[in-house]
Tab-separated table of C-alpha atoms and ligand atoms in Angstrom:
chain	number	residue	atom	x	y	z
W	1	UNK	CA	3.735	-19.881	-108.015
W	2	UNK	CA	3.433	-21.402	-104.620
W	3	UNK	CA	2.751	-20.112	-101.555
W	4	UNK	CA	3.598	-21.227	-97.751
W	5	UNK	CA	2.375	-20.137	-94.392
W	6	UNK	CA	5.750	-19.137	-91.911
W	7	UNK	CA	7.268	-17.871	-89.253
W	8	UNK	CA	5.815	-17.133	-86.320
W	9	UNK	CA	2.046	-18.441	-87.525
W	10	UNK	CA	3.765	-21.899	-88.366
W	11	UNK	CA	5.181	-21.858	-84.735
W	12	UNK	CA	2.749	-20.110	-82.670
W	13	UNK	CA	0.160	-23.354	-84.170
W	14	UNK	CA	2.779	-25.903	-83.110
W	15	UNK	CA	2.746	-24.905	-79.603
W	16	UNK	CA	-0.739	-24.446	-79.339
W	17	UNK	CA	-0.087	-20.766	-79.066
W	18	UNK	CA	-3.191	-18.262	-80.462
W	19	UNK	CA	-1.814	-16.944	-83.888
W	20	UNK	CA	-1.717	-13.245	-83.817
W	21	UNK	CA	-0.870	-12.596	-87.547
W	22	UNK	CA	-0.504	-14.752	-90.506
W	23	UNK	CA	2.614	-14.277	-92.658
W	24	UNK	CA	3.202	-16.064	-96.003
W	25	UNK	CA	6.127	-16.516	-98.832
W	26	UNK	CA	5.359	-16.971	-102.233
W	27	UNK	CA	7.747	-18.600	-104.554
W	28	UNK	CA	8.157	-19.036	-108.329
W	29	UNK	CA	6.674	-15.283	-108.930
W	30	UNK	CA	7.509	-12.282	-110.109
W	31	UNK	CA	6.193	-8.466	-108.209
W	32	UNK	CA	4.202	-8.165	-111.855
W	33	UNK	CA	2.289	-11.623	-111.251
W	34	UNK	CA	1.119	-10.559	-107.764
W	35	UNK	CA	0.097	-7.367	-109.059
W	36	UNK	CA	-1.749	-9.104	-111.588
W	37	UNK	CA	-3.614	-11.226	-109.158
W	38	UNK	CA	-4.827	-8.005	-107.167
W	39	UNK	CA	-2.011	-7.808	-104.082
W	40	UNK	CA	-0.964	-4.401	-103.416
W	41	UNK	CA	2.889	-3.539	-103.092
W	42	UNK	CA	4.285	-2.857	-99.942
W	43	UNK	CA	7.777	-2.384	-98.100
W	44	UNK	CA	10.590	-0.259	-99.338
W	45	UNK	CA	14.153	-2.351	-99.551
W	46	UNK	CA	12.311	-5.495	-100.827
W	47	UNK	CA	8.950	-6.176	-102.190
W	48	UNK	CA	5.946	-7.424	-99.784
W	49	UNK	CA	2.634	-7.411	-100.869
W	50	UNK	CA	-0.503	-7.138	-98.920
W	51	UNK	CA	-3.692	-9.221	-99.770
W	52	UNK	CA	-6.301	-7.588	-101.597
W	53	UNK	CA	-8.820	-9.239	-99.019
W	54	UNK	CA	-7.019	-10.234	-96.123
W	55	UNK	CA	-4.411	-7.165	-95.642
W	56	UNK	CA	-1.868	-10.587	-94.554
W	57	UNK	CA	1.790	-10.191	-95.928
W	58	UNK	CA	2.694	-12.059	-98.912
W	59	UNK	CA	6.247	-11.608	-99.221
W	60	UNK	CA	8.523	-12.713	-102.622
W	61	UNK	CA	10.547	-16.077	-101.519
W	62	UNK	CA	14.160	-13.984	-100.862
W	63	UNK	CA	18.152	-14.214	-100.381
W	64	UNK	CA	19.756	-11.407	-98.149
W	65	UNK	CA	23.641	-11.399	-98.314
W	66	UNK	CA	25.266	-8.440	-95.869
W	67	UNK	CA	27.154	-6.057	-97.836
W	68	UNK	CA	27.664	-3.338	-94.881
W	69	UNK	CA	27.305	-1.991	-91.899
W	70	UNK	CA	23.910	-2.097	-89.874
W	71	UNK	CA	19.957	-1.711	-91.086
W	72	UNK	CA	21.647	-0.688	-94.618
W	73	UNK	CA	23.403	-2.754	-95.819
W	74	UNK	CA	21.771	-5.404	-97.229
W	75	UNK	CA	21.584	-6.954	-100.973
W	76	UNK	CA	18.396	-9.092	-101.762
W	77	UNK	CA	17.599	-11.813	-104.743
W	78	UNK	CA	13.773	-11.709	-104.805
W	79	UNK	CA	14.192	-13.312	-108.318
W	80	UNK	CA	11.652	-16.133	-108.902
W	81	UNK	CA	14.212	-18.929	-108.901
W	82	UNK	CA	14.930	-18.395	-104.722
W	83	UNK	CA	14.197	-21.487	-103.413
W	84	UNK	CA	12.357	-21.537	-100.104
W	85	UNK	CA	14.868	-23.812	-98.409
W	86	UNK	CA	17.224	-20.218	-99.449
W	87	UNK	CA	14.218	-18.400	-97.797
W	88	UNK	CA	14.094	-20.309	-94.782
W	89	UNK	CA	17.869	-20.368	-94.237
W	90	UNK	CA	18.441	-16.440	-93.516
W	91	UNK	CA	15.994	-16.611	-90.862
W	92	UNK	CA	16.872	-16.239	-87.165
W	93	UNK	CA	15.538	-19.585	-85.329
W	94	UNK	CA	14.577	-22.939	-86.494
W	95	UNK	CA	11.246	-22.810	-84.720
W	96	UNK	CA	10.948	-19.817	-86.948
W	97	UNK	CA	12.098	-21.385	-90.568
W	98	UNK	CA	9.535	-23.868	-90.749
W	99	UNK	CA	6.753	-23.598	-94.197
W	100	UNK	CA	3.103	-25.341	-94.227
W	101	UNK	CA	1.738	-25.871	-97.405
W	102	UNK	CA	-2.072	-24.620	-97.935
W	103	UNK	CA	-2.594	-28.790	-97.959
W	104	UNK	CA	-1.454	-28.734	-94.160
W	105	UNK	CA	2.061	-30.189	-94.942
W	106	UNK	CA	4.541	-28.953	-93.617
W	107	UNK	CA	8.213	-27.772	-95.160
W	108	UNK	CA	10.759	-28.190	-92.369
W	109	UNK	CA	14.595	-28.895	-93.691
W	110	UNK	CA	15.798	-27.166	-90.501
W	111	UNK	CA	14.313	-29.743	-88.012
W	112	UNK	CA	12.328	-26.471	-86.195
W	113	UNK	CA	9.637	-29.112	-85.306
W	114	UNK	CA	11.919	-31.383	-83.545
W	115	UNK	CA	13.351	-28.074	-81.460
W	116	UNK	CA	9.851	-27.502	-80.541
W	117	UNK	CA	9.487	-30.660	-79.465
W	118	UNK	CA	12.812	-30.296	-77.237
W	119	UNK	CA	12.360	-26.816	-76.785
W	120	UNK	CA	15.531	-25.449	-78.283
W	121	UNK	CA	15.910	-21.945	-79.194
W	122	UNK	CA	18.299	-22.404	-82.281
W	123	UNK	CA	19.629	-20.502	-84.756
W	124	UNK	CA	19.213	-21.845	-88.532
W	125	UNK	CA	22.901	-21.031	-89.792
W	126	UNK	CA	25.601	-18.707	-89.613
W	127	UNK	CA	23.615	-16.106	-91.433
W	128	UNK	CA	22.387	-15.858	-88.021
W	129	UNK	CA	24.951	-13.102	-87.091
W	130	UNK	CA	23.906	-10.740	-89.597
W	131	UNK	CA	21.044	-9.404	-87.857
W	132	UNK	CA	22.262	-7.819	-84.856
W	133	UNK	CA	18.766	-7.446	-83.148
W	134	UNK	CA	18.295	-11.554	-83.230
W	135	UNK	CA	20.358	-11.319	-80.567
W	136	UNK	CA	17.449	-9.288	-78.407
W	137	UNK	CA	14.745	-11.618	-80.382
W	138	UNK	CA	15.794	-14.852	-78.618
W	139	UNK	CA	16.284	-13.250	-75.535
W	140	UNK	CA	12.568	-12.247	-75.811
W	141	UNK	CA	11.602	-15.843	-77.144
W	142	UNK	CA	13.171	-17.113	-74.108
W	143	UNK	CA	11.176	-14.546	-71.660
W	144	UNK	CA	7.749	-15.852	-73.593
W	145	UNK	CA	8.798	-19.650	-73.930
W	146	UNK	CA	10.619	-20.306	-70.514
W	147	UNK	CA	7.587	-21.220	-68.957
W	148	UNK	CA	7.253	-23.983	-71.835
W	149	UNK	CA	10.464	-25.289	-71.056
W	150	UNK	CA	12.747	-23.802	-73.547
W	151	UNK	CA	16.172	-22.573	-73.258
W	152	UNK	CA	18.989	-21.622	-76.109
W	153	UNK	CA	21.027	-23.895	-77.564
W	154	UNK	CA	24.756	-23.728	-76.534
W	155	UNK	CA	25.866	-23.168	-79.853
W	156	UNK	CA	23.467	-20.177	-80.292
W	157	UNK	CA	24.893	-18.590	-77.222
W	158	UNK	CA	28.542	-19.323	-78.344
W	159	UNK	CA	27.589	-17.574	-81.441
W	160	UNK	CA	25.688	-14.598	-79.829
W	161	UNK	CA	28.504	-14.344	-77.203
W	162	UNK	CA	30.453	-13.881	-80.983
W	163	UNK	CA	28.703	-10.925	-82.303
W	164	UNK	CA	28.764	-9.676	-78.936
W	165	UNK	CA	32.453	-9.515	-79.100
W	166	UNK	CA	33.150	-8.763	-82.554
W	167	UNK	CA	31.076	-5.464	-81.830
W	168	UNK	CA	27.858	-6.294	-83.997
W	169	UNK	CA	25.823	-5.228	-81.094
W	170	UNK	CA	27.279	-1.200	-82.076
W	171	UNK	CA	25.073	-1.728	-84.823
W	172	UNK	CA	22.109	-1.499	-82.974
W	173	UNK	CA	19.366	1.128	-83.253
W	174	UNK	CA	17.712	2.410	-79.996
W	175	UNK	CA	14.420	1.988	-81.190
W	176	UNK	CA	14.939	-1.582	-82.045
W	177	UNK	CA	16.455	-2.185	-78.727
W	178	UNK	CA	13.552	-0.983	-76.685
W	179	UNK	CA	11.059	-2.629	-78.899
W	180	UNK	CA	12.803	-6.034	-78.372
W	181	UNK	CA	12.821	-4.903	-74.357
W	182	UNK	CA	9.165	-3.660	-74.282
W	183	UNK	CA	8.002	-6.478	-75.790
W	184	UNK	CA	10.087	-8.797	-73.430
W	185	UNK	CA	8.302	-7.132	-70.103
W	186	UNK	CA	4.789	-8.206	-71.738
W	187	UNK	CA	6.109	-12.068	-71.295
W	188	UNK	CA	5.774	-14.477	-68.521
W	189	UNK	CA	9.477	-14.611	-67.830
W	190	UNK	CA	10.374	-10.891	-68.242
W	191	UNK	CA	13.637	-11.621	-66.232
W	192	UNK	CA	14.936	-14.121	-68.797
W	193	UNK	CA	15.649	-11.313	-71.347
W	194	UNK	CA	18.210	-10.546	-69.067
W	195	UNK	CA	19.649	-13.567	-68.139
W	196	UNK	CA	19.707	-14.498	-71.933
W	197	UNK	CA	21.436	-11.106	-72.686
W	198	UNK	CA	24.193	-12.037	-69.248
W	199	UNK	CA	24.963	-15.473	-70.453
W	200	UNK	CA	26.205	-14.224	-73.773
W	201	UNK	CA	27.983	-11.370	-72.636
W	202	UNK	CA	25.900	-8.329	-74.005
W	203	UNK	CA	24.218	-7.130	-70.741
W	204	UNK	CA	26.925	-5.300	-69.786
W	205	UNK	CA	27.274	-3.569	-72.695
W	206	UNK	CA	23.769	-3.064	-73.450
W	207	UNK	CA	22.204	-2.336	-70.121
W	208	UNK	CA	25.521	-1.760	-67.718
W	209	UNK	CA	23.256	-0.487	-64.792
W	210	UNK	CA	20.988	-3.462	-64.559
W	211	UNK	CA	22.660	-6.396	-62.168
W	212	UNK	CA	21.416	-9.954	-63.094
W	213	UNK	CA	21.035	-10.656	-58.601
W	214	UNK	CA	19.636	-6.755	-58.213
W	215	UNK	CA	16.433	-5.941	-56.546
W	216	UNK	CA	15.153	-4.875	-59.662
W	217	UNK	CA	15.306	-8.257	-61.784
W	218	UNK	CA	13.998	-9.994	-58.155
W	219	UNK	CA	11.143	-7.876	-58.045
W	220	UNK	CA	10.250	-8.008	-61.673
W	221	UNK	CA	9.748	-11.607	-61.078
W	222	UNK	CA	6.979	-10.912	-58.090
W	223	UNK	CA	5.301	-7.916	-60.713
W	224	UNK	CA	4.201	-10.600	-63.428
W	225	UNK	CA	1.706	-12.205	-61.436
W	226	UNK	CA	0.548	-9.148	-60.384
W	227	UNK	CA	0.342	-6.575	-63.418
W	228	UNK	CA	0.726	-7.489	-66.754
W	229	UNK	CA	1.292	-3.183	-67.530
W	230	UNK	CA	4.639	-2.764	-69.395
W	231	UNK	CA	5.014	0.315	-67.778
W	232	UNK	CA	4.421	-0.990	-63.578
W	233	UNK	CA	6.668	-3.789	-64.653
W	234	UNK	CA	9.670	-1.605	-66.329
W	235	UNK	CA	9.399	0.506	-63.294
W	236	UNK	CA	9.403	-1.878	-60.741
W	237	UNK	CA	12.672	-3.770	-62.539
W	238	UNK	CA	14.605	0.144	-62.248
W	239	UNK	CA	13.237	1.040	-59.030
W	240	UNK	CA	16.581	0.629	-57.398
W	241	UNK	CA	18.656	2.789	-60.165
W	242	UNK	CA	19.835	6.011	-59.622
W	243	UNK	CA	17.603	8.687	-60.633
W	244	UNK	CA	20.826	9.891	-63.295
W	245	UNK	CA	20.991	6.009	-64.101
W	246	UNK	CA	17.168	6.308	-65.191
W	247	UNK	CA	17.434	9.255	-67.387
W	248	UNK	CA	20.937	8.068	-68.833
W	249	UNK	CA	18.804	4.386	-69.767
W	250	UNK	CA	15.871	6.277	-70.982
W	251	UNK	CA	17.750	8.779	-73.106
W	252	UNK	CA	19.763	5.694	-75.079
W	253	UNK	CA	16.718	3.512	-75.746
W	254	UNK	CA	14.154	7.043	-76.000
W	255	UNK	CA	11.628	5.430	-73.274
W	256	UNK	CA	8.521	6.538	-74.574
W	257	UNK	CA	7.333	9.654	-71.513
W	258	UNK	CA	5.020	7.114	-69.444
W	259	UNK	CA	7.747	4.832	-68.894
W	260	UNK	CA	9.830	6.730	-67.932
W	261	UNK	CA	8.211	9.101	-65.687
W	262	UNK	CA	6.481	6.378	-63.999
W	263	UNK	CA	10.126	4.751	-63.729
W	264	UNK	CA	11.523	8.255	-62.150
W	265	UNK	CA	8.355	8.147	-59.739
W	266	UNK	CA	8.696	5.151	-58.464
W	267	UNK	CA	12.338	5.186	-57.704
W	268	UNK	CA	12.267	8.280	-56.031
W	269	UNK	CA	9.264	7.920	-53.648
W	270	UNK	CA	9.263	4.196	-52.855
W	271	UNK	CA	10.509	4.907	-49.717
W	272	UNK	CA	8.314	7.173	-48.713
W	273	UNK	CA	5.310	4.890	-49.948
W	274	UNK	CA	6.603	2.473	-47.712
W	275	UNK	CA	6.265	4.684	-44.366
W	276	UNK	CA	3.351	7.132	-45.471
W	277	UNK	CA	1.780	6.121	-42.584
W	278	UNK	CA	4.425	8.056	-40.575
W	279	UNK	CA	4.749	10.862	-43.871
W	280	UNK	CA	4.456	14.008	-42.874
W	281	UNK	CA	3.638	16.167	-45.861
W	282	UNK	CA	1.634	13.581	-48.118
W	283	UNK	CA	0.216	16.127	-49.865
W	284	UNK	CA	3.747	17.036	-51.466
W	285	UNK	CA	4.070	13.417	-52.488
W	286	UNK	CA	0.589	14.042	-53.854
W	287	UNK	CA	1.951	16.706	-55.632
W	288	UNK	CA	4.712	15.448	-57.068
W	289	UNK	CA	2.955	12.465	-58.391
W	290	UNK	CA	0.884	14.873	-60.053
W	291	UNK	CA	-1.993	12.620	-58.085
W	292	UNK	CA	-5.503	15.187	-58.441
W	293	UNK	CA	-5.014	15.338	-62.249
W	294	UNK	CA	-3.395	12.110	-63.013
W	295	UNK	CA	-5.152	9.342	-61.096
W	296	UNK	CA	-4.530	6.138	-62.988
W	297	UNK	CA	-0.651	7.109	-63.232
W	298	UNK	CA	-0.787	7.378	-59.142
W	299	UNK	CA	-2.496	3.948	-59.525
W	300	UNK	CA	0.445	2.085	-60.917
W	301	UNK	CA	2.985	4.164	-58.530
W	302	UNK	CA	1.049	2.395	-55.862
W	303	UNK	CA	1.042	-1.016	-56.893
W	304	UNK	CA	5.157	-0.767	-58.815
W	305	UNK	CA	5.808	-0.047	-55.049
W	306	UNK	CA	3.648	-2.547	-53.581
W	307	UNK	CA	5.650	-5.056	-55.392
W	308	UNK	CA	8.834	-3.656	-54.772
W	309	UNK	CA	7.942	-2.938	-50.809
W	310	UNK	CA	5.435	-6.070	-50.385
W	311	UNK	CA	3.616	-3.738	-48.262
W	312	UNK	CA	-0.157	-4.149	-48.900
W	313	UNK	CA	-1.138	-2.366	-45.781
W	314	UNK	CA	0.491	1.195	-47.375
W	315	UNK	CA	-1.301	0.573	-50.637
W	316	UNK	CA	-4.515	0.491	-48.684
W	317	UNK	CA	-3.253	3.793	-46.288
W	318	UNK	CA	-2.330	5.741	-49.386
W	319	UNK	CA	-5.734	5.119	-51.271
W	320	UNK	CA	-7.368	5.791	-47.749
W	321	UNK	CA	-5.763	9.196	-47.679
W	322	UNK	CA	-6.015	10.178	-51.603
W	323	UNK	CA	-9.963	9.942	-51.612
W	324	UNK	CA	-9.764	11.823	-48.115
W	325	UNK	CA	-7.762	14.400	-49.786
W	326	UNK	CA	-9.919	14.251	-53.264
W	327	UNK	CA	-13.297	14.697	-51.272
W	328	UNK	CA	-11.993	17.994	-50.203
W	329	UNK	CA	-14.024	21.097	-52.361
W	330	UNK	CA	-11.882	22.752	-54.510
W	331	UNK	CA	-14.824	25.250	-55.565
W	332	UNK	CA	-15.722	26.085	-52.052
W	333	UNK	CA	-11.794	27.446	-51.630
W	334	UNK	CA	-11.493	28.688	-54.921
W	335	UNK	CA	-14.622	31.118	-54.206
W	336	UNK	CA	-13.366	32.220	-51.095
W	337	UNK	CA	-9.236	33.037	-51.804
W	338	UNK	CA	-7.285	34.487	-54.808
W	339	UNK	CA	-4.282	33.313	-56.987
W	340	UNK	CA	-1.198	31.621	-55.019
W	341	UNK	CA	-3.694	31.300	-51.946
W	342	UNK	CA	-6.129	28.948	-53.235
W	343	UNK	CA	-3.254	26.750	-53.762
W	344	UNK	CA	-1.890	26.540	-50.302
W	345	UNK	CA	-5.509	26.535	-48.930
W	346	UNK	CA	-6.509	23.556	-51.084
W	347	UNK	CA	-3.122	21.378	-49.824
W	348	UNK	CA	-3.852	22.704	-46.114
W	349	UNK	CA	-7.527	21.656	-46.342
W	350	UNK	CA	-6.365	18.384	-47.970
W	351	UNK	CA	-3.694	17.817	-45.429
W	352	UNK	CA	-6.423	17.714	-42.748
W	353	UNK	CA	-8.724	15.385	-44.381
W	354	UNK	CA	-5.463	13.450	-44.083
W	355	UNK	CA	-4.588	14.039	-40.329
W	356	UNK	CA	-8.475	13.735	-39.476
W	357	UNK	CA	-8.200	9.821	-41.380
W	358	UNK	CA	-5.163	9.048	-38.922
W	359	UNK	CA	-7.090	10.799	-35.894
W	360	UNK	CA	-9.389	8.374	-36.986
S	401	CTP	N1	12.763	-12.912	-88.823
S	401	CTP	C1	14.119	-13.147	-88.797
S	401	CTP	N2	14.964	-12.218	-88.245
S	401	CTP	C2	14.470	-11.071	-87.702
S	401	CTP	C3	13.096	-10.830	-87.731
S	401	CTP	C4	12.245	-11.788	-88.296
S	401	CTP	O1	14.571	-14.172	-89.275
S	401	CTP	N3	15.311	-10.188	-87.190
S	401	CTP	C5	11.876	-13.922	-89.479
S	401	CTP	C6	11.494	-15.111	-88.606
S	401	CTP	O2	11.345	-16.201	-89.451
S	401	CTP	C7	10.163	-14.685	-88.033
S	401	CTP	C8	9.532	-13.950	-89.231
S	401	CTP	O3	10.644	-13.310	-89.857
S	401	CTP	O4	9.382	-15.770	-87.631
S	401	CTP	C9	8.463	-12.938	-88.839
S	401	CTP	O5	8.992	-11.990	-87.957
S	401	CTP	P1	8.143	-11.237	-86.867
S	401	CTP	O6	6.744	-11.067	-87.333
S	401	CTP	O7	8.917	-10.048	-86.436
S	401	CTP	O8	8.223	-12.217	-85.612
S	401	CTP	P2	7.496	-13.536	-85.219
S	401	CTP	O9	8.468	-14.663	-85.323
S	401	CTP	O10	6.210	-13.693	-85.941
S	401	CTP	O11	7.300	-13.332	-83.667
S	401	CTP	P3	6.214	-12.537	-82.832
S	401	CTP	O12	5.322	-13.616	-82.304
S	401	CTP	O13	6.998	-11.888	-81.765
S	401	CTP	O14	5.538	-11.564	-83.756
């Protein structure tokens, strides 16, 4: 049995890159060796085992031919006689499919080091088109590697513009989709997810609302050096949707509640963030923003719309006027008036913390 170091470890190590988490193929061995030798079985369509002390993946050296439609249908040879030049070849990139031996050499028959050195994004072989959500994976590698230099090769977006029109995007799972996207606003290039996604056709099919030019996709730019929160940075890139083009985005991909509340928030009330200064009832904004109970949230409404509005002067007003509007004593009202009352006391006190601030 032998065993290589790949994917992403391999090519995280070649750039330089800190290597989150080690993943390894073992060839020559059957699941009853690597039981044997103390790994414990994981993964339900083909075997992976996890090292007794490290807990890294060990996976059996496998084939994958497509027999169907979508996450199912798939037929794999984990038999020891897979070769890991037949490992290597099903994967998605190049600068993925490279092997190091324990000895430090490396395994490489599909040139991924010389594409790291030119800083091509590059799919292996045609097997390339049988996993629809490699087409979101390299638009993701290109949001994190851009910086770096790299772009896709020509022929990888000829053959993703392909599967785009041969419909194997349908095959797509929501969840998988807004992992891939999630992931992709964590980058340094968030925006080239969607460029990548434009320039081989799927953006329109996969996020019709979002426009390449848009405010959105300008201002997600500005938000990276600013915020590196998911959630700031998905709403800033959807603060010029429609509030029903929100929801309908959210619903398809199942945006996890924070997102897309803080998405709805921002999209709604940037304008009046810009001119609070000039707001009359702030305290309704406060409201709706759910401010009293939910500080941190109102925290990243303020600075999504700071990089949407570039006005730095309202962030400042509208923290100025919250812990005016905090400092007010909701015991001291509570003791004096009943029910409904202490409700409208509390935003009329707060209110005046507020006017006394602009007074000021
Ligand atoms: N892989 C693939 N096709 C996919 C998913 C994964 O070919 N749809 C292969 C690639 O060789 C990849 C390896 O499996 O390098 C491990 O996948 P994963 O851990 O998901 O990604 P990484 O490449 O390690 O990238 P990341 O840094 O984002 O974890």
């Amino acid at each position: 049995m032998k065993i290589y170091l790949v994917g992403g470890a391999v090519r995280d190590e070649l750039l330089g890159r800190p290597v989150q988490e080690k993943d390894w193929v073992v060839v020559g061995a059957t699941p009853e060796q690597m039981l044997k030798r103390g790994f414990r079985k994981v993964g339900k369509d083909f075997p992976v085992f996890l090292h007794p002390e490290t807990g890294e993946e060990y996976a059996l050296a496998r084939t994958e031919r497509k027999v169907g439609r979508g996450y199912t249908g798939f037929q794999f040879d984990t038999s020891p006689a897979v070769s890991l030049e037949e490992d290597l070849i099903r994967r998605d990139l190049t600068i993925n499919a490279i092997a190091k031996k324990p000895d430090g050499e490396f395994f490489d028959p599909y040139h991924g080091r010389a594409d790291i050195e030119n800083k091509w994004l590059r799919h292996v072989s045609p097997a390339f088109v049988e996993d629809p959500v490699r087409v979101l994976r390299v638009a993701r590698f290109a949001a994190r590697f851009f910086e770096s230099g790299f772009r896709v090769a020509p022929e990888t977006n000829a053959l993703m513009t392909e599967m785009v029109h041969s419909g194997e995007l349908d095959a797509l799972v929501p969840e998988r989709v807004w992992k891939e996207w999630e992931k992709s606003l964590t980058e340094k290039n968030p925006e080239k997810f969607f460029e990548v996604l434009s320039d081989c056709t799927a953006l329109p099919q996969l996020f019709p609302t979002i426009v390449l030019s848009g405010k959105g996709v300008q201002a997600l730019q500005r938000a990276v050096s600013l915020t590196s929160d998911p959630c700031i940075r998905l709403a800033v890139l959807l603060h010029d949707l429609t509030v029903l083009d929100i929801q309908e985005l959210s619903d398809r991909y199942r945006l996890p509640g924070d997102y897309r509340e803080l998405a709805l928030l921002v999209a709604k009330y940037v304008g009046q963030y810009n001119t609070i200064d000039q707001e009359k009832n702030v305290i309704a904004l406060f409201r709706d923003l759910d401010a009293f109970r939910r500080e941190e949230r109102m925290r990243q409404f303020v600075l999504a719309c700071r990089i949407i509005t570039q006005n730095d002067e309202a962030a400042r007003t509208v923290e100025t006027y919250f812990l005016a509007a905090k400092s007010v004593d909701v015991k001291k009202i509570a003791a004096v008036f009943k029910g409904k009352e202490i409700g409208e006391q509390l935003d009329r006190a707060r209110q005046e913390a507020i006017e006394k601030i602009r007074k000021g």
